[in-house]
PDB file of C-alpha atoms and ligand atoms in Angstrom:
ATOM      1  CA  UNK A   3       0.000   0.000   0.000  1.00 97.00           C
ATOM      2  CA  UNK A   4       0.971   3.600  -0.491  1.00 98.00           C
ATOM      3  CA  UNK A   5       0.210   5.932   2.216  1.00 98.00           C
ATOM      4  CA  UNK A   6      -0.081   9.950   2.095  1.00 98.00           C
ATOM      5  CA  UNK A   7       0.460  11.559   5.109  1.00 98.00           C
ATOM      6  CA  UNK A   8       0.334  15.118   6.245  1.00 97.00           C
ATOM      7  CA  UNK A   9      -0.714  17.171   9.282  1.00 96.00           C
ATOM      8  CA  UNK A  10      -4.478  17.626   8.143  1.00 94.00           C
ATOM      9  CA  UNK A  11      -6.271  18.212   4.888  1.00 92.00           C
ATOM     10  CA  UNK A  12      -3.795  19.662   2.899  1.00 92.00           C
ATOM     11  CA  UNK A  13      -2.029  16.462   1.994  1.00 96.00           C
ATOM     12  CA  UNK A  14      -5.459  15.290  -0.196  1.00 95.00           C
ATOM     13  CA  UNK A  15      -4.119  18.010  -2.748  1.00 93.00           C
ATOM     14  CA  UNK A  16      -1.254  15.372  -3.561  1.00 96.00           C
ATOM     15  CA  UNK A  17      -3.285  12.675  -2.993  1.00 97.00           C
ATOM     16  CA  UNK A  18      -6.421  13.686  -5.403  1.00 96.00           C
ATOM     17  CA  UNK A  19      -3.579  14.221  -8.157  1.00 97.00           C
ATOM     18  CA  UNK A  20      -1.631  10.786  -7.371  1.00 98.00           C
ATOM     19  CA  UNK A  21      -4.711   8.785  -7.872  1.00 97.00           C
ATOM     20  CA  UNK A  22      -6.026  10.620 -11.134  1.00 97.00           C
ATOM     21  CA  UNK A  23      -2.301   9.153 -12.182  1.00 98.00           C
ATOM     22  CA  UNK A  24      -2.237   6.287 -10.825  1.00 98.00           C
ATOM     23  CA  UNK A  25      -5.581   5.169  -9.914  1.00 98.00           C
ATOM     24  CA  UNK A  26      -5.021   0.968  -9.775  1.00 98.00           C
ATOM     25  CA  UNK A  27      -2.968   1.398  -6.227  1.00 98.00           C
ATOM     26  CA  UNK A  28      -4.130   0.854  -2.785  1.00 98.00           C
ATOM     27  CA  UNK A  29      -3.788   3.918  -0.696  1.00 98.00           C
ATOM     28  CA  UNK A  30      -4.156   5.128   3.301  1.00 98.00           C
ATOM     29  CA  UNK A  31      -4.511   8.854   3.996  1.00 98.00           C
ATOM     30  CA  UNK A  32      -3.657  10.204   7.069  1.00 98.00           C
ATOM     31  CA  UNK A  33      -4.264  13.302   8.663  1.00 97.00           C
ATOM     32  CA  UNK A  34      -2.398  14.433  11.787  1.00 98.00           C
ATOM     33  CA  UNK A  35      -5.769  16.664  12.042  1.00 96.00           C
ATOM     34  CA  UNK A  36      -5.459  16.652  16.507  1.00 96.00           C
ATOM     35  CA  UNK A  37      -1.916  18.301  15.938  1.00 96.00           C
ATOM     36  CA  UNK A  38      -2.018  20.100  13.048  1.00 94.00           C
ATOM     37  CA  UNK A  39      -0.690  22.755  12.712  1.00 93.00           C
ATOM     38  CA  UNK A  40       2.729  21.507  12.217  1.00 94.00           C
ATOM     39  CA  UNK A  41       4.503  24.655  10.603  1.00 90.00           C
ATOM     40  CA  UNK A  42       5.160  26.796  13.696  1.00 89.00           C
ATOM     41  CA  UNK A  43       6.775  23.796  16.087  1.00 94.00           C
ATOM     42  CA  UNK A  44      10.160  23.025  17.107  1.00 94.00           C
ATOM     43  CA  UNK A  45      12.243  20.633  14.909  1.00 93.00           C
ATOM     44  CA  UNK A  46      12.047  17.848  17.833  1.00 95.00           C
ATOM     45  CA  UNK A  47       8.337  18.518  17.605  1.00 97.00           C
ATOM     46  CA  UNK A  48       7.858  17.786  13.909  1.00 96.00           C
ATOM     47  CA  UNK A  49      10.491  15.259  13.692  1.00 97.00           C
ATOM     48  CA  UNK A  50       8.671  12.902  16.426  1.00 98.00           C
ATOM     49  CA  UNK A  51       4.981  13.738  14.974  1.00 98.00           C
ATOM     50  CA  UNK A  52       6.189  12.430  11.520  1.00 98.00           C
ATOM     51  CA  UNK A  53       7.932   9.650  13.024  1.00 98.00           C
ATOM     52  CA  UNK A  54       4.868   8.256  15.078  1.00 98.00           C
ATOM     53  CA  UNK A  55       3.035   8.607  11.857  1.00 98.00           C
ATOM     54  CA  UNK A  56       5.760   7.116   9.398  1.00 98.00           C
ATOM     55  CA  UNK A  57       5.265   3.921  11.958  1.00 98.00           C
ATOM     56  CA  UNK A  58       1.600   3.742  12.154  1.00 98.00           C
ATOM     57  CA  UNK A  59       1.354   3.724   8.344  1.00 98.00           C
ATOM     58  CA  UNK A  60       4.178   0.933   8.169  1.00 98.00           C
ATOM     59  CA  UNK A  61       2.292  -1.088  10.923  1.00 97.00           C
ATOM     60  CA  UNK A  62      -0.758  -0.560   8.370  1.00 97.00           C
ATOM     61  CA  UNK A  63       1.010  -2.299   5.455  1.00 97.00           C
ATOM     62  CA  UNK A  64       2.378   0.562   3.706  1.00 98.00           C
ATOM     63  CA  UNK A  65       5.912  -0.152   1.867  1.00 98.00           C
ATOM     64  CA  UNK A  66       6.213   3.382   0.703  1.00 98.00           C
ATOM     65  CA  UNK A  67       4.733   6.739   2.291  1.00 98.00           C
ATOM     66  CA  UNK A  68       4.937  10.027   0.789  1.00 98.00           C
ATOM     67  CA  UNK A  69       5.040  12.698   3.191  1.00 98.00           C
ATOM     68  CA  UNK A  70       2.563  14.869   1.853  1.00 98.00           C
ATOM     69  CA  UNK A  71       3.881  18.134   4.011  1.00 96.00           C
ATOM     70  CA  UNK A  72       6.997  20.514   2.986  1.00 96.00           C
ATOM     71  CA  UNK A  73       6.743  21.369   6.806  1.00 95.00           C
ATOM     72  CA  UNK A  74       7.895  17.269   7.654  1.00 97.00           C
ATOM     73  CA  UNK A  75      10.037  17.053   4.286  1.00 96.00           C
ATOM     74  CA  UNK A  76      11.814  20.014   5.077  1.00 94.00           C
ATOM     75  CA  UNK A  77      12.021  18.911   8.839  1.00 93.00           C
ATOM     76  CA  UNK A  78      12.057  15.349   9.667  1.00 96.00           C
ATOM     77  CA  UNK A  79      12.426  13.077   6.397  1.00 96.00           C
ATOM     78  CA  UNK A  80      15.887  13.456   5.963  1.00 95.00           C
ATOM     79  CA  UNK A  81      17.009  11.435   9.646  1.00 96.00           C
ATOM     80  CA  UNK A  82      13.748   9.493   9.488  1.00 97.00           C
ATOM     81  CA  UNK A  83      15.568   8.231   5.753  1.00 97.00           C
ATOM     82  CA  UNK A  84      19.450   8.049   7.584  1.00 96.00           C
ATOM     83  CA  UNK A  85      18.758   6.445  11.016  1.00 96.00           C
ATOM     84  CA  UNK A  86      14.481   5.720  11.652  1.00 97.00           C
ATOM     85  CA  UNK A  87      13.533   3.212   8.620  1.00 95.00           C
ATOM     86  CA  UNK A  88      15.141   0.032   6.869  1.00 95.00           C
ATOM     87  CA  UNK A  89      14.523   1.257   2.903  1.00 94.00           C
ATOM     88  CA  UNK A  90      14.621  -3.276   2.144  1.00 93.00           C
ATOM     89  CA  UNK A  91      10.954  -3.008   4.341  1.00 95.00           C
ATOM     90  CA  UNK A  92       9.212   0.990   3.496  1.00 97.00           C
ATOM     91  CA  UNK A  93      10.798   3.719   1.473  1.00 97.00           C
ATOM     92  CA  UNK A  94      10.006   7.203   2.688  1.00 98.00           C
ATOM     93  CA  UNK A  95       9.641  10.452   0.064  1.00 98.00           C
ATOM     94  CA  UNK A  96       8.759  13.954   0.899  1.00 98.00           C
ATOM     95  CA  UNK A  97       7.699  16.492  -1.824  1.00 98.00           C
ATOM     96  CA  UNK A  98      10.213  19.416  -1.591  1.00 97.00           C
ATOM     97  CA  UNK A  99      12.914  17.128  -4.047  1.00 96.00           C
ATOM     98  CA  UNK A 100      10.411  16.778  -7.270  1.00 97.00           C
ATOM     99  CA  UNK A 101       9.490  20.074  -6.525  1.00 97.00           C
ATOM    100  CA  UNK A 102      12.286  21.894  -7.186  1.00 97.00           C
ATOM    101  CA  UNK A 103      13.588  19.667  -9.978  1.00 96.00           C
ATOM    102  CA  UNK A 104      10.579  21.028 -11.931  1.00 95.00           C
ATOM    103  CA  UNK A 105      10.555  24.922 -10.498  1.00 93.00           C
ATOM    104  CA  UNK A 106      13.703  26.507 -12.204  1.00 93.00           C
ATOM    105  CA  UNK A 107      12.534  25.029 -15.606  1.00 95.00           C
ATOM    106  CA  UNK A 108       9.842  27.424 -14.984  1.00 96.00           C
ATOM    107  CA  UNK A 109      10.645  30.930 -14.531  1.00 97.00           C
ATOM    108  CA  UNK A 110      12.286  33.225 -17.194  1.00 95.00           C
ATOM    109  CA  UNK A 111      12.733  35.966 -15.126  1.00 96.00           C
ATOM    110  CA  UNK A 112      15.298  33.387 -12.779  1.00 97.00           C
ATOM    111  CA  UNK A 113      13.371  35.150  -9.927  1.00 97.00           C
ATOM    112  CA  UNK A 114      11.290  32.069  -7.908  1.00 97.00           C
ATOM    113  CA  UNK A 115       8.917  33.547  -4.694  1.00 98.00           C
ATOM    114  CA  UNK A 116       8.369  30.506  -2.415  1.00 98.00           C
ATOM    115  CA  UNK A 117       4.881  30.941   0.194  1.00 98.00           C
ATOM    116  CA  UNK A 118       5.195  28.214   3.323  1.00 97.00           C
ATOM    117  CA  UNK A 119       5.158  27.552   6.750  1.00 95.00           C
ATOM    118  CA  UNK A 120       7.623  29.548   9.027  1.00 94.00           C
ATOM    119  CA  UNK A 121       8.381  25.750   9.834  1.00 92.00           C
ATOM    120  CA  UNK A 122       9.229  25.241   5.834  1.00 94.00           C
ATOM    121  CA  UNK A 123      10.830  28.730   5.807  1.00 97.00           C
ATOM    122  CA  UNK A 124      13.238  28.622   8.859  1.00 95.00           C
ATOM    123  CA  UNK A 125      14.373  25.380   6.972  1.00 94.00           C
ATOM    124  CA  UNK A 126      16.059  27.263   4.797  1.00 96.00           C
ATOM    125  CA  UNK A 127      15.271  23.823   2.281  1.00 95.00           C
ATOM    126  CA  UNK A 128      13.491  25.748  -1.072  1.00 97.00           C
ATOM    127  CA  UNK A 129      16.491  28.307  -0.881  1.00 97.00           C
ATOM    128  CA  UNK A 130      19.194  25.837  -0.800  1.00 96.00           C
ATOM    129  CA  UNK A 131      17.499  22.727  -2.917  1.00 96.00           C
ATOM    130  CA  UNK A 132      16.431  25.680  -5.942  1.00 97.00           C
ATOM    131  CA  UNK A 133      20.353  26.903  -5.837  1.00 96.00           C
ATOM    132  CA  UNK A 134      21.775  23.429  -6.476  1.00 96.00           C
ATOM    133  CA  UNK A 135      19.756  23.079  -9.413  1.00 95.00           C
ATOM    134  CA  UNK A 136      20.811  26.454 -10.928  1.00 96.00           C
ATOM    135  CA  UNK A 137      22.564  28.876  -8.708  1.00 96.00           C
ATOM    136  CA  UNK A 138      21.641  31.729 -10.554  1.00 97.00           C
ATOM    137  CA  UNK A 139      17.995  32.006  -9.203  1.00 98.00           C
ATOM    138  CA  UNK A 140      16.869  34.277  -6.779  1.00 98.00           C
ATOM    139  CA  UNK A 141      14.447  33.059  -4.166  1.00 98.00           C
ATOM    140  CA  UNK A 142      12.426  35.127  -2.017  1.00 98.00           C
ATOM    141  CA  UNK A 143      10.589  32.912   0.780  1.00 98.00           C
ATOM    142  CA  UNK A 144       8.109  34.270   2.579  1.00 98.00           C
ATOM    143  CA  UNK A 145       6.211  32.529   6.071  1.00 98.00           C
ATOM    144  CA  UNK A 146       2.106  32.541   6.118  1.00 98.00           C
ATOM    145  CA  UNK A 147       1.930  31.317   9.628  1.00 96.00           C
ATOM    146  CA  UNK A 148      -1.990  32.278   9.235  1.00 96.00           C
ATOM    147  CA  UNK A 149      -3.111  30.106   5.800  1.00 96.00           C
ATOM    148  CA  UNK A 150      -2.572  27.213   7.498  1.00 93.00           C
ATOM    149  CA  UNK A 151      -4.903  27.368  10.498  1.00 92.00           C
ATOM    150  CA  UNK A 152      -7.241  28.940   8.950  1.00 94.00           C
ATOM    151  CA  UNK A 153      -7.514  26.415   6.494  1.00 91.00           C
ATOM    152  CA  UNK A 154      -8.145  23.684   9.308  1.00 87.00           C
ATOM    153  CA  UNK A 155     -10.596  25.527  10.367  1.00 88.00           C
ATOM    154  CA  UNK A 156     -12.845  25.723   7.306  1.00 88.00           C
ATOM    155  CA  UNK A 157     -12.260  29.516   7.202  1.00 93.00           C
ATOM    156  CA  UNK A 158     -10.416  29.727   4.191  1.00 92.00           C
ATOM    157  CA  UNK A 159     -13.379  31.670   1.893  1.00 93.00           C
ATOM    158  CA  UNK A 160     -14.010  33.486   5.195  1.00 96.00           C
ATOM    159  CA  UNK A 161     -13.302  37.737   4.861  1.00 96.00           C
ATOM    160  CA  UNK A 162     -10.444  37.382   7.680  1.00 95.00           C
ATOM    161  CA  UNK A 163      -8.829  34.966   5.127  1.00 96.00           C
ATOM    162  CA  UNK A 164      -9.080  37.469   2.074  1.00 96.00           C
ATOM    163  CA  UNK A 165      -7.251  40.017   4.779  1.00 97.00           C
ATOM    164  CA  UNK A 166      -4.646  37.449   4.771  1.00 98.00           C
ATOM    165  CA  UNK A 167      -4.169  36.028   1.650  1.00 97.00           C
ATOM    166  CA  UNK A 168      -3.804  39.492   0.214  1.00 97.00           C
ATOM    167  CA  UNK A 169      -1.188  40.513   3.056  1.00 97.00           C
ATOM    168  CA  UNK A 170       1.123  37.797   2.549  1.00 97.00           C
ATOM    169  CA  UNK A 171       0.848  37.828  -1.473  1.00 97.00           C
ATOM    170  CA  UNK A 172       0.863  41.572  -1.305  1.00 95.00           C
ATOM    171  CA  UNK A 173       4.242  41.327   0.747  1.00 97.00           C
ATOM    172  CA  UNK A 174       6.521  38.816  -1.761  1.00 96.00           C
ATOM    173  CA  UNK A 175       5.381  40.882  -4.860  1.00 95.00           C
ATOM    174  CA  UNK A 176       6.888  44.083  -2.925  1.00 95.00           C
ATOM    175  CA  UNK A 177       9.601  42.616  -1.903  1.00 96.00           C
ATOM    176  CA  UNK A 178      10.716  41.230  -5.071  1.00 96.00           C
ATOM    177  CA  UNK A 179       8.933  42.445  -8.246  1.00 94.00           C
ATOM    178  CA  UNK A 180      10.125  40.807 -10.685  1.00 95.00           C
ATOM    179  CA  UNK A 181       9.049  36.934  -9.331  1.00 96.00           C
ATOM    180  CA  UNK A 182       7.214  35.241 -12.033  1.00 96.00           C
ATOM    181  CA  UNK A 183       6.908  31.890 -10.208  1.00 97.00           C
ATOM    182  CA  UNK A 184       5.486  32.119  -7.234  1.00 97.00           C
ATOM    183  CA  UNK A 185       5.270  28.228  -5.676  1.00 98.00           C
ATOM    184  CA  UNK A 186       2.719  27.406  -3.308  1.00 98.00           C
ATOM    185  CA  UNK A 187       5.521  25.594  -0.780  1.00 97.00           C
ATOM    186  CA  UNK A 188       2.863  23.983   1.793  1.00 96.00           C
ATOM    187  CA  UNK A 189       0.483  21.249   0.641  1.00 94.00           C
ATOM    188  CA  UNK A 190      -2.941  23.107   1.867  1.00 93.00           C
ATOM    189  CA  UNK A 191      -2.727  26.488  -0.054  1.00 95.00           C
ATOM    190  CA  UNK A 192      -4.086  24.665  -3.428  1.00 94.00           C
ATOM    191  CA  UNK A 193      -7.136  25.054  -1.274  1.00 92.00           C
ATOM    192  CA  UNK A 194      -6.615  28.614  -1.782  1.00 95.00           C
ATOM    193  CA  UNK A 195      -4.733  29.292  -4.818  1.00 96.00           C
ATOM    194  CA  UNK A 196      -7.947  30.791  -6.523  1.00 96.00           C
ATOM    195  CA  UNK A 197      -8.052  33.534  -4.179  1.00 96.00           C
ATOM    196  CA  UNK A 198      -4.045  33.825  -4.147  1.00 97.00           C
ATOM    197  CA  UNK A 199      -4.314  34.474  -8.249  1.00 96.00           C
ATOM    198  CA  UNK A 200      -6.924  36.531  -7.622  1.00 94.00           C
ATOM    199  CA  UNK A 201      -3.932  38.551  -5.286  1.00 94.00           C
ATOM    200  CA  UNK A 202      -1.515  38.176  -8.002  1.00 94.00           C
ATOM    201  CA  UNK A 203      -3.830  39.889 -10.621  1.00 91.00           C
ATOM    202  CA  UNK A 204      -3.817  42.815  -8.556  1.00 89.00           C
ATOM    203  CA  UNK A 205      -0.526  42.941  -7.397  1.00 82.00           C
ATOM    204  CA  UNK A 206       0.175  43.857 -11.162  1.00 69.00           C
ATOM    205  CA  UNK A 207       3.137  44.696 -13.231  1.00 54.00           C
ATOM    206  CA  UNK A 208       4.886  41.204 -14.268  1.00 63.00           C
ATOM    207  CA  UNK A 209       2.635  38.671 -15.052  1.00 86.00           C
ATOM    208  CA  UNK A 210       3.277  35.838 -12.185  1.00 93.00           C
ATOM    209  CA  UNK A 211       1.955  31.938 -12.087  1.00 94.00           C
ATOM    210  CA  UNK A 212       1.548  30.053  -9.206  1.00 96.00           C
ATOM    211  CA  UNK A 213       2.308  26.733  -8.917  1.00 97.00           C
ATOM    212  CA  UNK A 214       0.973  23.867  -7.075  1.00 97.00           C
ATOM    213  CA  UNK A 215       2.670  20.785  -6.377  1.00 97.00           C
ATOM    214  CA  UNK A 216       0.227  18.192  -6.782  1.00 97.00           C
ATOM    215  CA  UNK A 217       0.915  16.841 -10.528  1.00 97.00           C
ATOM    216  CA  UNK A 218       4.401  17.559  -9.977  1.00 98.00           C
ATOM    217  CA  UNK A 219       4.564  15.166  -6.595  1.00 98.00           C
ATOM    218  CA  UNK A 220       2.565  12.481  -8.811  1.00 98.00           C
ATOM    219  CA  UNK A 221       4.100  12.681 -12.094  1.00 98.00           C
ATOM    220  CA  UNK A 222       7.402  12.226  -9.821  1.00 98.00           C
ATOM    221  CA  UNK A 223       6.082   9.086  -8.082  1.00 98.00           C
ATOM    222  CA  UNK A 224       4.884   7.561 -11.298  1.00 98.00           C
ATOM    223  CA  UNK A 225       8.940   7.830 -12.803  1.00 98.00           C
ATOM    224  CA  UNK A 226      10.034   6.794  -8.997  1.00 98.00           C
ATOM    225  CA  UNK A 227       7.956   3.336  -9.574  1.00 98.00           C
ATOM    226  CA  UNK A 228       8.772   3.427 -13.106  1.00 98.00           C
ATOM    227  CA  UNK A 229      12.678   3.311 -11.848  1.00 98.00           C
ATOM    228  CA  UNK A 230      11.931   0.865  -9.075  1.00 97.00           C
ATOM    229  CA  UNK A 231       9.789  -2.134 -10.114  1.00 97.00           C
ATOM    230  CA  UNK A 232      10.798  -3.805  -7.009  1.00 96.00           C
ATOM    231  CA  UNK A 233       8.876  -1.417  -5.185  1.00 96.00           C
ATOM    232  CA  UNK A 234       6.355  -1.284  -7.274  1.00 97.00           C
ATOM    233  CA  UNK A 235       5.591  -4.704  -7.504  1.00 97.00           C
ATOM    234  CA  UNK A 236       5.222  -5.014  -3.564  1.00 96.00           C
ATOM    235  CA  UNK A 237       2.927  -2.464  -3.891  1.00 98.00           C
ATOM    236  CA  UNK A 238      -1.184  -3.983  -3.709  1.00 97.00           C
ATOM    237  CA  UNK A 239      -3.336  -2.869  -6.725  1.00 97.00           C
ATOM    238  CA  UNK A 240      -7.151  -2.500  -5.522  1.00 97.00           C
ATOM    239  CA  UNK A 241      -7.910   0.927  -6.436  1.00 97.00           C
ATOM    240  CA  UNK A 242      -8.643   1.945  -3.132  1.00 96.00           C
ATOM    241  CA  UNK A 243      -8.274   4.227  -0.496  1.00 96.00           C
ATOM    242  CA  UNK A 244      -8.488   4.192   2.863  1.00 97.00           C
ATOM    243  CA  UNK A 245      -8.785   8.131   4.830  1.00 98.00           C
ATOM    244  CA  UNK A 246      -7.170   8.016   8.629  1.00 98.00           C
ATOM    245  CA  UNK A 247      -7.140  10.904  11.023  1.00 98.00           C
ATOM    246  CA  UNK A 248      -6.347  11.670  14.549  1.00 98.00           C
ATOM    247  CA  UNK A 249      -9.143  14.060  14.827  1.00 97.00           C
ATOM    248  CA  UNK A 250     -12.847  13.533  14.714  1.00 97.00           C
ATOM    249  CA  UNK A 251     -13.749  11.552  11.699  1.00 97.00           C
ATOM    250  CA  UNK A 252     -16.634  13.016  10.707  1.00 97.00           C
ATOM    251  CA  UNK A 253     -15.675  16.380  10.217  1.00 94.00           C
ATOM    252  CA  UNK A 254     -12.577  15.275   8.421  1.00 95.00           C
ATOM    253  CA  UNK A 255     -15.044  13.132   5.589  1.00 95.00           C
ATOM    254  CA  UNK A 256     -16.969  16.079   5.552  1.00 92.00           C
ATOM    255  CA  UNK A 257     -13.886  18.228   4.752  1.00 89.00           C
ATOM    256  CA  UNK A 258     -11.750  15.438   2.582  1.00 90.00           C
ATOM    257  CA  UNK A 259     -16.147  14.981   0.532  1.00 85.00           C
ATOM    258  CA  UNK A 260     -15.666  18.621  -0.260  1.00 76.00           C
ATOM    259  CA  UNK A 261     -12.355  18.898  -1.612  1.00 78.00           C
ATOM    260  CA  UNK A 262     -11.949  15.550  -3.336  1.00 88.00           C
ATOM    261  CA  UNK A 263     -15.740  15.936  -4.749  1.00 79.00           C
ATOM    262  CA  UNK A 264     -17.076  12.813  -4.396  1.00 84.00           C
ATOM    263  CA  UNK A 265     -18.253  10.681  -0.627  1.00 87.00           C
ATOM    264  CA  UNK A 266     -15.322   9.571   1.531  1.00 92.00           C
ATOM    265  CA  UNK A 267     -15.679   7.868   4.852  1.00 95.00           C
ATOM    266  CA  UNK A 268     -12.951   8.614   7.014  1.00 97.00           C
ATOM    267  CA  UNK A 269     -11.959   6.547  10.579  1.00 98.00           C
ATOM    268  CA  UNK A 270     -10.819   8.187  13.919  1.00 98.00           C
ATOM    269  CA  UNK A 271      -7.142   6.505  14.864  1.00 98.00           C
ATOM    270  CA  UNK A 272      -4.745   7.235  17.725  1.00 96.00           C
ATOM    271  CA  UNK A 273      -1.050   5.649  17.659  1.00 93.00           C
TER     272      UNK A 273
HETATM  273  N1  DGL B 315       0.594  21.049   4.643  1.00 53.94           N
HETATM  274  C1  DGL B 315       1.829  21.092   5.322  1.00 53.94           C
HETATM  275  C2  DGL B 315       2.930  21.627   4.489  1.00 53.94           C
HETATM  276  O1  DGL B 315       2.943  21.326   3.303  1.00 53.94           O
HETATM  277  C3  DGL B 315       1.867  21.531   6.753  1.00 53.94           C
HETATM  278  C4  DGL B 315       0.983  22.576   7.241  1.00 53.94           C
HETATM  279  C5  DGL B 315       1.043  22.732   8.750  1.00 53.94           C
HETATM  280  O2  DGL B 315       0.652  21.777   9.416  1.00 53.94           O
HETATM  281  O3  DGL B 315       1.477  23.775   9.220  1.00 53.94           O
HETATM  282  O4  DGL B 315       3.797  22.282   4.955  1.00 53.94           O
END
């Protein structure tokens, strides 16, 4: 099985794209939901979340889990990888690697804006992964410590969101004009990228695109299984999907109904 974790909803942005690709695998979604936010806690913090999780989903029957958050990527999959997991029983891969193999390819201006956690952010990962692919970029990253919660709390269309959205997209135009790729560097602001465009229109002067990571993350894991057919054949092909959260279930199939668009029934775990 393949599971898709993140700290709450914004990890079904990956997943909805991963199964229009490759619909014939088994799957298990999990939602931190009862700790999420992840993005403004300590390293340690992250590190053990993503760990208990990373084990769960093992004990489950996954072989290979894609952490579905930049915010764990950038903060716990590297020594979960080196010193937490045996890669001959699961492989672990986070999102912020086929990201920016994809982003510089992008821009012509060479000038990348990167929106994420202050968890992402402080990382410092973006910045240094985009300049080992082409060291002539310039990246401006910019922390929306507010998109988050106010995403897991169904608040997103709300007016104290607009006030938000346009702050923080307001702020990277100003403080570098001339970004024409903006990437959306946390997993739950596809759930706003309408409104974030929106932003950008206004904003003016130089035409800028934002980009999700969703197709990129799936189009990724598609060549990664393509690459690995011992993997892949481990993997179990029913087609379905299983949704997991630490929070209350019914508001989370309620949530996951609306976003993916069609019923999901979800199950209340602990671990
Ligand atoms: N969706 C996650 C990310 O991509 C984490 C959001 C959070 O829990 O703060 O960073």
């Amino acid at each position: 099985m393949i599971g898709v974790f993140d700290s709450g909803y914004g990890g079904l942005t990956i997943l909805k794209q991963i199964r229009e690709l490759l619909p014939e695998y088994d799957y298990i979604y999990l939602g931190d939901n009862a700790r999420a936010p992840y993005g403004t806690r300590s390293f340690e913090c992250i590190y053990h979340y993503t760990l208990e999780a990373v084990r769960y989903l093992q004990q489950q029957g996954c072989t290979l889990i894609i952490l579905a958050c930049n915010t764990a990527s950038a903060k716990a999959l590297r020594t979960i990888q080196q010193h937490d997991i045996d890669p001959q029983q699961v492989r672990v891969l986070g999102v912020i690697r086929p990201t920016v193999e994809v982003v510089p390819s992008l821009t012509q201006t060479g000038h990348v804006g990167v929106l994420a956690t202050p968890g992402t952010v402080a990382s410092d990962s973006y910045r240094i992964e985009l300049m080992k692919q082409n060291d002539s970029l310039t990246v401006t990253q910019l922390a929306c410590p507010m998109w988050v919660p106010l995403i897991e709390a169904g608040e997103h269309e709300s007016e104290g969101a607009k006030y938000f959205i346009s702050k923080y997209v307001q702020e990277i135009v100003r403080r570098d004009p001339k970004i024409d790729t903006l990437l959306l560097g946390c997993t739950h602001y596809p759930l706003i990228q309408a409104a974030i465009d929106a932003e950008l229109a206004k904003a003016g002067g130089r035409r800028c695109t934002s980009i999700a990571q969703g197709e990129i993350v799936a189009q990724s894991l598609k060549d990664y299984l393509y690459r690995h057919p011992e993997i892949e054949q481990r993997l179990q092909k029913g087609g379905e999907c299983k949704y997991l959260t630490t929070d209350d279930s019914d508001k989370f199939a309620d949530a996951a109904t609306l976003f993916l668009g069609s019923p999901v029934c979800a199950m209340h775990v602990d671990y």
